[in-house]
PDB file of C-alpha atoms in Angstrom:
ATOM      1  CA  MET A 161     -16.556 112.681  69.040  1.00  0.00           C
ATOM      2  CA  GLY A 162     -19.686 113.105  70.972  1.00  0.00           C
ATOM      3  CA  LYS A 163     -20.046 112.992  74.578  1.00  0.00           C
ATOM      4  CA  GLU A 164     -21.257 109.482  74.901  1.00  0.00           C
ATOM      5  CA  GLU A 165     -18.787 108.163  72.389  1.00  0.00           C
ATOM      6  CA  LEU A 166     -15.895 109.763  74.175  1.00  0.00           C
ATOM      7  CA  LYS A 167     -16.949 108.152  77.395  1.00  0.00           C
ATOM      8  CA  GLU A 168     -17.085 104.751  76.096  1.00  0.00           C
ATOM      9  CA  THR A 169     -13.861 105.288  74.180  1.00  0.00           C
ATOM     10  CA  TYR A 170     -11.663 106.785  77.289  1.00  0.00           C
ATOM     11  CA  ALA A 171     -13.582 104.250  79.818  1.00  0.00           C
ATOM     12  CA  GLY A 172     -11.134 102.834  81.826  1.00  0.00           C
ATOM     13  CA  HIS A 173      -8.295 105.884  80.793  1.00  0.00           C
ATOM     14  CA  GLU A 174      -7.714 109.068  83.177  1.00  0.00           C
ATOM     15  CA  ILE A 175      -8.614 112.319  81.310  1.00  0.00           C
ATOM     16  CA  ALA A 176      -6.601 115.377  82.613  1.00  0.00           C
ATOM     17  CA  CYS A 177      -5.815 119.020  81.890  1.00  0.00           C
ATOM     18  CA  HIS A 178      -3.773 120.616  79.267  1.00  0.00           C
ATOM     19  CA  GLY A 179      -4.883 123.811  78.595  1.00  0.00           C
ATOM     20  CA  VAL A 180      -7.947 124.896  77.190  1.00  0.00           C
ATOM     21  CA  GLU A 181      -5.991 126.503  74.255  1.00  0.00           C
ATOM     22  CA  HIS A 182      -2.662 124.535  74.536  1.00  0.00           C
ATOM     23  CA  ARG A 183      -0.936 128.078  75.372  1.00  0.00           C
ATOM     24  CA  TYR A 184       2.295 128.610  76.981  1.00  0.00           C
ATOM     25  CA  PRO A 185       1.496 128.824  80.658  1.00  0.00           C
ATOM     26  CA  THR A 186       4.461 131.017  81.912  1.00  0.00           C
ATOM     27  CA  LEU A 187       3.874 133.707  79.283  1.00  0.00           C
ATOM     28  CA  LEU A 188       0.156 134.182  80.652  1.00  0.00           C
ATOM     29  CA  THR A 189      -1.064 136.747  83.018  1.00  0.00           C
ATOM     30  CA  GLU A 190      -2.472 135.022  86.298  1.00  0.00           C
ATOM     31  CA  GLN A 191      -6.120 136.002  85.197  1.00  0.00           C
ATOM     32  CA  GLN A 192      -5.411 134.454  81.628  1.00  0.00           C
ATOM     33  CA  LEU A 193      -3.454 131.119  83.365  1.00  0.00           C
ATOM     34  CA  VAL A 194      -6.745 130.631  85.777  1.00  0.00           C
ATOM     35  CA  LEU A 195      -9.164 130.540  82.372  1.00  0.00           C
ATOM     36  CA  GLU A 196      -6.446 128.247  80.603  1.00  0.00           C
ATOM     37  CA  ILE A 197      -6.458 125.801  83.193  1.00  0.00           C
ATOM     38  CA  GLN A 198     -10.291 126.266  84.961  1.00  0.00           C
ATOM     39  CA  GLU A 199     -12.363 126.284  81.686  1.00  0.00           C
ATOM     40  CA  ASP A 200     -10.403 122.994  80.305  1.00  0.00           C
ATOM     41  CA  ARG A 201     -10.924 121.617  83.614  1.00  0.00           C
ATOM     42  CA  LYS A 202     -14.638 122.649  83.516  1.00  0.00           C
ATOM     43  CA  ALA A 203     -15.002 121.334  79.867  1.00  0.00           C
ATOM     44  CA  LEU A 204     -13.539 118.005  80.591  1.00  0.00           C
ATOM     45  CA  GLU A 205     -15.360 117.573  83.605  1.00  0.00           C
ATOM     46  CA  LYS A 206     -18.505 118.022  81.976  1.00  0.00           C
ATOM     47  CA  LEU A 207     -17.833 115.512  79.219  1.00  0.00           C
ATOM     48  CA  THR A 208     -16.485 112.858  81.458  1.00  0.00           C
ATOM     49  CA  GLY A 209     -18.903 113.256  84.451  1.00  0.00           C
ATOM     50  CA  GLY A 210     -15.912 112.764  86.775  1.00  0.00           C
ATOM     51  CA  LEU A 211     -13.315 115.155  88.593  1.00  0.00           C
ATOM     52  CA  VAL A 212     -10.220 116.399  86.710  1.00  0.00           C
ATOM     53  CA  GLN A 213      -7.738 116.746  89.239  1.00  0.00           C
ATOM     54  CA  GLY A 214      -4.399 116.225  86.811  1.00  0.00           C
ATOM     55  CA  MET A 215      -2.747 117.892  84.194  1.00  0.00           C
ATOM     56  CA  SER A 216       0.449 117.870  82.226  1.00  0.00           C
ATOM     57  CA  TYR A 217       1.881 121.365  81.275  1.00  0.00           C
ATOM     58  CA  ALA A 218       1.838 122.771  77.702  1.00  0.00           C
ATOM     59  CA  TYR A 219       5.157 122.676  75.931  1.00  0.00           C
ATOM     60  CA  GLY A 220       6.327 121.483  79.051  1.00  0.00           C
ATOM     61  CA  ASN A 221       6.515 125.094  80.135  1.00  0.00           C
ATOM     62  CA  TYR A 222       6.228 125.899  83.911  1.00  0.00           C
ATOM     63  CA  ASP A 223       7.450 127.790  86.899  1.00  0.00           C
ATOM     64  CA  ASP A 224       6.830 128.280  90.652  1.00  0.00           C
ATOM     65  CA  GLY A 225       3.673 130.672  89.797  1.00  0.00           C
ATOM     66  CA  VAL A 226       2.123 128.400  87.562  1.00  0.00           C
ATOM     67  CA  ILE A 227       2.354 125.615  89.921  1.00  0.00           C
ATOM     68  CA  ARG A 228       0.679 127.715  92.507  1.00  0.00           C
ATOM     69  CA  VAL A 229      -2.194 129.005  90.320  1.00  0.00           C
ATOM     70  CA  ALA A 230      -2.582 124.917  89.066  1.00  0.00           C
ATOM     71  CA  ARG A 231      -2.777 124.077  92.729  1.00  0.00           C
ATOM     72  CA  SER A 232      -5.159 126.741  94.015  1.00  0.00           C
ATOM     73  CA  LEU A 233      -7.664 125.513  91.026  1.00  0.00           C
ATOM     74  CA  GLY A 234      -7.515 121.828  92.463  1.00  0.00           C
ATOM     75  CA  ILE A 235      -4.712 120.246  90.357  1.00  0.00           C
ATOM     76  CA  LYS A 236      -3.280 117.685  92.458  1.00  0.00           C
ATOM     77  CA  TYR A 237      -0.326 116.761  89.796  1.00  0.00           C
ATOM     78  CA  SER A 238       1.279 117.766  86.565  1.00  0.00           C
ATOM     79  CA  ARG A 239       3.704 115.844  84.453  1.00  0.00           C
ATOM     80  CA  THR A 240       6.906 117.796  82.906  1.00  0.00           C
ATOM     81  CA  VAL A 241       8.511 116.556  79.994  1.00  0.00           C
ATOM     82  CA  ASN A 242      12.253 116.260  81.954  1.00  0.00           C
ATOM     83  CA  SER A 243      12.474 112.728  81.564  1.00  0.00           C
ATOM     84  CA  THR A 244      14.467 111.019  84.404  1.00  0.00           C
ATOM     85  CA  GLY A 245      15.565 107.793  83.061  1.00  0.00           C
ATOM     86  CA  GLY A 246      14.969 106.078  86.558  1.00  0.00           C
ATOM     87  CA  PHE A 247      12.312 104.711  88.572  1.00  0.00           C
ATOM     88  CA  PHE A 248      11.550 106.752  91.480  1.00  0.00           C
ATOM     89  CA  PRO A 249       8.230 108.026  92.746  1.00  0.00           C
ATOM     90  CA  PRO A 250       8.044 112.067  91.754  1.00  0.00           C
ATOM     91  CA  ALA A 251       9.232 114.097  95.154  1.00  0.00           C
ATOM     92  CA  ASP A 252       6.722 116.841  93.990  1.00  0.00           C
ATOM     93  CA  PHE A 253       3.479 115.657  92.045  1.00  0.00           C
ATOM     94  CA  MET A 254       3.382 119.235  90.891  1.00  0.00           C
ATOM     95  CA  GLN A 255       6.405 118.356  88.884  1.00  0.00           C
ATOM     96  CA  TRP A 256       6.173 114.789  88.022  1.00  0.00           C
ATOM     97  CA  HIS A 257       9.021 114.130  85.966  1.00  0.00           C
ATOM     98  CA  PRO A 258       8.518 111.002  83.565  1.00  0.00           C
ATOM     99  CA  THR A 259      11.136 107.939  83.139  1.00  0.00           C
ATOM    100  CA  CYS A 260      11.134 108.680  79.337  1.00  0.00           C
ATOM    101  CA  HIS A 261       9.669 109.188  76.153  1.00  0.00           C
ATOM    102  CA  HIS A 262       8.410 106.575  73.940  1.00  0.00           C
ATOM    103  CA  ASN A 263      11.072 107.173  71.251  1.00  0.00           C
ATOM    104  CA  ASP A 264      13.852 106.911  74.014  1.00  0.00           C
ATOM    105  CA  SER A 265      15.421 103.277  74.187  1.00  0.00           C
ATOM    106  CA  LEU A 266      11.885 102.623  75.330  1.00  0.00           C
ATOM    107  CA  LEU A 267      12.193  98.873  75.313  1.00  0.00           C
ATOM    108  CA  GLU A 268      15.611  98.931  77.047  1.00  0.00           C
ATOM    109  CA  ARG A 269      14.374 100.961  79.679  1.00  0.00           C
ATOM    110  CA  GLY A 270      11.270  98.373  79.996  1.00  0.00           C
ATOM    111  CA  ASP A 271      13.895  95.783  80.793  1.00  0.00           C
ATOM    112  CA  SER A 272      15.649  98.105  83.272  1.00  0.00           C
ATOM    113  CA  PHE A 273      11.908  98.255  85.029  1.00  0.00           C
ATOM    114  CA  LEU A 274      11.550  94.601  84.893  1.00  0.00           C
ATOM    115  CA  ASN A 275      14.745  94.217  86.922  1.00  0.00           C
ATOM    116  CA  ALA A 276      14.884  97.222  88.912  1.00  0.00           C
ATOM    117  CA  ALA A 277      17.330  97.660  91.907  1.00  0.00           C
ATOM    118  CA  ASP A 278      16.126  96.295  95.434  1.00  0.00           C
ATOM    119  CA  PHE A 279      16.604  99.995  96.935  1.00  0.00           C
ATOM    120  CA  ILE A 280      13.665 101.347  95.161  1.00  0.00           C
ATOM    121  CA  GLU A 281      11.027 100.605  97.317  1.00  0.00           C
ATOM    122  CA  LEU A 282       8.186 101.483  94.894  1.00  0.00           C
ATOM    123  CA  PRO A 283       9.708 101.394  91.210  1.00  0.00           C
ATOM    124  CA  LEU A 284       7.477 103.546  88.921  1.00  0.00           C
ATOM    125  CA  MET A 285       7.773 103.498  85.234  1.00  0.00           C
ATOM    126  CA  TYR A 286       6.000 106.525  83.723  1.00  0.00           C
ATOM    127  CA  VAL A 287       6.303 106.872  79.666  1.00  0.00           C
ATOM    128  CA  TRP A 288       4.997 110.102  78.483  1.00  0.00           C
ATOM    129  CA  GLY A 289       4.632 111.271  74.662  1.00  0.00           C
ATOM    130  CA  HIS A 290       1.786 111.709  72.022  1.00  0.00           C
ATOM    131  CA  SER A 291      -0.317 108.585  69.733  1.00  0.00           C
ATOM    132  CA  PHE A 292       0.291 110.661  66.459  1.00  0.00           C
ATOM    133  CA  GLU A 293       4.037 110.663  66.765  1.00  0.00           C
ATOM    134  CA  PHE A 294       3.573 106.952  65.955  1.00  0.00           C
ATOM    135  CA  GLY A 295       2.414 107.827  62.456  1.00  0.00           C
ATOM    136  CA  TYR A 296       5.533 110.059  61.648  1.00  0.00           C
ATOM    137  CA  SER A 297       7.539 106.961  60.998  1.00  0.00           C
ATOM    138  CA  GLY A 298       4.528 104.725  60.177  1.00  0.00           C
ATOM    139  CA  ASP A 299       5.681 102.263  62.605  1.00  0.00           C
ATOM    140  CA  TRP A 300       3.890 100.958  65.800  1.00  0.00           C
ATOM    141  CA  SER A 301       5.893  98.136  66.395  1.00  0.00           C
ATOM    142  CA  VAL A 302       8.093  99.647  69.175  1.00  0.00           C
ATOM    143  CA  ILE A 303       4.856 100.486  71.166  1.00  0.00           C
ATOM    144  CA  GLU A 304       3.538  97.106  70.339  1.00  0.00           C
ATOM    145  CA  ALA A 305       6.702  95.328  71.511  1.00  0.00           C
ATOM    146  CA  PHE A 306       6.506  97.479  74.774  1.00  0.00           C
ATOM    147  CA  VAL A 307       3.121  96.514  75.788  1.00  0.00           C
ATOM    148  CA  GLU A 308       3.462  93.193  74.865  1.00  0.00           C
ATOM    149  CA  LYS A 309       6.912  93.323  76.936  1.00  0.00           C
ATOM    150  CA  MET A 310       5.077  94.820  80.157  1.00  0.00           C
ATOM    151  CA  ALA A 311       1.369  93.010  80.173  1.00  0.00           C
ATOM    152  CA  GLY A 312       0.329  90.574  82.025  1.00  0.00           C
ATOM    153  CA  LYS A 313       2.743  90.755  84.962  1.00  0.00           C
ATOM    154  CA  GLU A 314       1.400  89.913  88.604  1.00  0.00           C
ATOM    155  CA  ASP A 315       3.907  91.856  89.948  1.00  0.00           C
ATOM    156  CA  ILE A 316       3.175  95.263  88.033  1.00  0.00           C
ATOM    157  CA  TRP A 317       0.363  97.548  89.252  1.00  0.00           C
ATOM    158  CA  TYR A 318      -1.295  99.138  85.985  1.00  0.00           C
ATOM    159  CA  ALA A 319      -1.996 102.463  87.584  1.00  0.00           C
ATOM    160  CA  THR A 320      -3.448 105.727  86.342  1.00  0.00           C
ATOM    161  CA  ASN A 321      -1.791 108.859  87.781  1.00  0.00           C
ATOM    162  CA  MET A 322      -4.295 109.699  90.066  1.00  0.00           C
ATOM    163  CA  GLU A 323      -4.532 106.248  91.589  1.00  0.00           C
ATOM    164  CA  ILE A 324      -0.527 106.409  92.345  1.00  0.00           C
ATOM    165  CA  TYR A 325      -1.068 109.933  93.557  1.00  0.00           C
ATOM    166  CA  THR A 326      -3.438 108.634  95.763  1.00  0.00           C
ATOM    167  CA  TYR A 327      -1.895 105.791  96.783  1.00  0.00           C
ATOM    168  CA  ILE A 328       1.820 107.383  97.857  1.00  0.00           C
ATOM    169  CA  ASN A 329       0.053 110.141  99.615  1.00  0.00           C
ATOM    170  CA  ALA A 330      -2.052 107.262 101.463  1.00  0.00           C
ATOM    171  CA  VAL A 331       1.431 105.875 102.228  1.00  0.00           C
ATOM    172  CA  LYS A 332       2.871 108.713 103.537  1.00  0.00           C
ATOM    173  CA  GLN A 333      -0.175 109.421 106.085  1.00  0.00           C
ATOM    174  CA  GLN A 334       0.578 105.712 107.889  1.00  0.00           C
ATOM    175  CA  GLU A 335       0.998 106.100 111.660  1.00  0.00           C
ATOM    176  CA  PHE A 336       3.771 104.485 113.547  1.00  0.00           C
ATOM    177  CA  SER A 337       4.375 103.286 117.338  1.00  0.00           C
ATOM    178  CA  ALA A 338       7.407 104.800 118.722  1.00  0.00           C
ATOM    179  CA  ASP A 339       9.338 101.141 118.804  1.00  0.00           C
ATOM    180  CA  GLY A 340       8.151 101.078 115.201  1.00  0.00           C
ATOM    181  CA  THR A 341       6.208  97.359 115.457  1.00  0.00           C
ATOM    182  CA  THR A 342       2.808  98.955 115.183  1.00  0.00           C
ATOM    183  CA  MET A 343       1.388 100.468 112.067  1.00  0.00           C
ATOM    184  CA  TYR A 344      -2.060 102.597 111.708  1.00  0.00           C
ATOM    185  CA  ASN A 345      -3.808 103.466 108.520  1.00  0.00           C
ATOM    186  CA  PRO A 346      -5.726 106.547 109.047  1.00  0.00           C
ATOM    187  CA  THR A 347      -6.622 106.753 105.457  1.00  0.00           C
ATOM    188  CA  ALA A 348      -9.868 105.605 103.035  1.00  0.00           C
ATOM    189  CA  HIS A 349      -7.474 103.588 101.466  1.00  0.00           C
ATOM    190  CA  SER A 350      -5.953 100.325 101.947  1.00  0.00           C
ATOM    191  CA  VAL A 351      -2.076 100.013 101.711  1.00  0.00           C
ATOM    192  CA  TRP A 352       0.459  97.116 101.718  1.00  0.00           C
ATOM    193  CA  VAL A 353       3.726  96.694 103.643  1.00  0.00           C
ATOM    194  CA  SER A 354       6.431  94.473 103.648  1.00  0.00           C
ATOM    195  CA  THR A 355       6.519  92.073 106.993  1.00  0.00           C
ATOM    196  CA  LYS A 356       8.754  88.992 107.943  1.00  0.00           C
ATOM    197  CA  GLU A 357       6.292  87.052 106.913  1.00  0.00           C
ATOM    198  CA  GLY A 358       5.422  88.900 103.156  1.00  0.00           C
ATOM    199  CA  PHE A 359       3.182  91.331 101.992  1.00  0.00           C
ATOM    200  CA  LEU A 360       0.255  92.455 104.186  1.00  0.00           C
ATOM    201  CA  GLU A 361      -2.784  94.732 103.192  1.00  0.00           C
ATOM    202  CA  VAL A 362      -3.495  96.925 105.822  1.00  0.00           C
ATOM    203  CA  LYS A 363      -7.203  98.190 105.197  1.00  0.00           C
ATOM    204  CA  PRO A 364      -8.672 101.840 106.367  1.00  0.00           C
ATOM    205  CA  GLY A 365      -8.693 102.131 110.376  1.00  0.00           C
ATOM    206  CA  GLU A 366      -6.713  99.134 110.799  1.00  0.00           C
ATOM    207  CA  LYS A 367      -4.123  98.224 113.018  1.00  0.00           C
ATOM    208  CA  CYS A 368      -1.080  96.113 111.860  1.00  0.00           C
ATOM    209  CA  GLU A 369       1.008  94.806 114.409  1.00  0.00           C
ATOM    210  CA  LYS A 370       4.002  92.874 112.823  1.00  0.00           C
ATOM    211  CA  ASN A 371       7.483  92.537 112.593  1.00  0.00           C
ATOM    212  CA  PHE A 372       8.490  95.078 109.738  1.00  0.00           C
TER     213      PHE A 372
END
């Protein structure tokens, strides 16, 4: 696939690092690990013309040292293979645990997400897997049914990993008055808040004086 074809094929998708040679990260020396991540990132950025700041750990293999090196090389988040079955946003974006693999009760989990408990303020469903796995059984019906079930919902934000990372970090940077009635958005991104009057967009640099 040529550079221009790649750009066209993956338009609207987010491309992330996975290791230039797909080696086990924890078995590498620090120098090898730097090359494994950095060379992958450089190659992908050259191909796409954009920033590549995300990753998924090859073989789901990582430890604190791998996280430290990846973060030092400009990686903002990295997906694991440790499925939670839940819908909470990640507590640590460098250990972003997905909801489920696409072979793990996907349609049932989709139904659970559509009826997520109210106490989950920002429910997030994250499905991981590989498209080549669909070919093992020659059956694409499950993923097709899942896409049909989840598509076109006005109350779902269909976001990339980096969009979610950016938004949640913006939410965490909001500033409030001592009595909690005034909110200031110091970030470069709009955030939405739930007020007694409904949902309200607070644009960059704006204050929101509403009853939360």
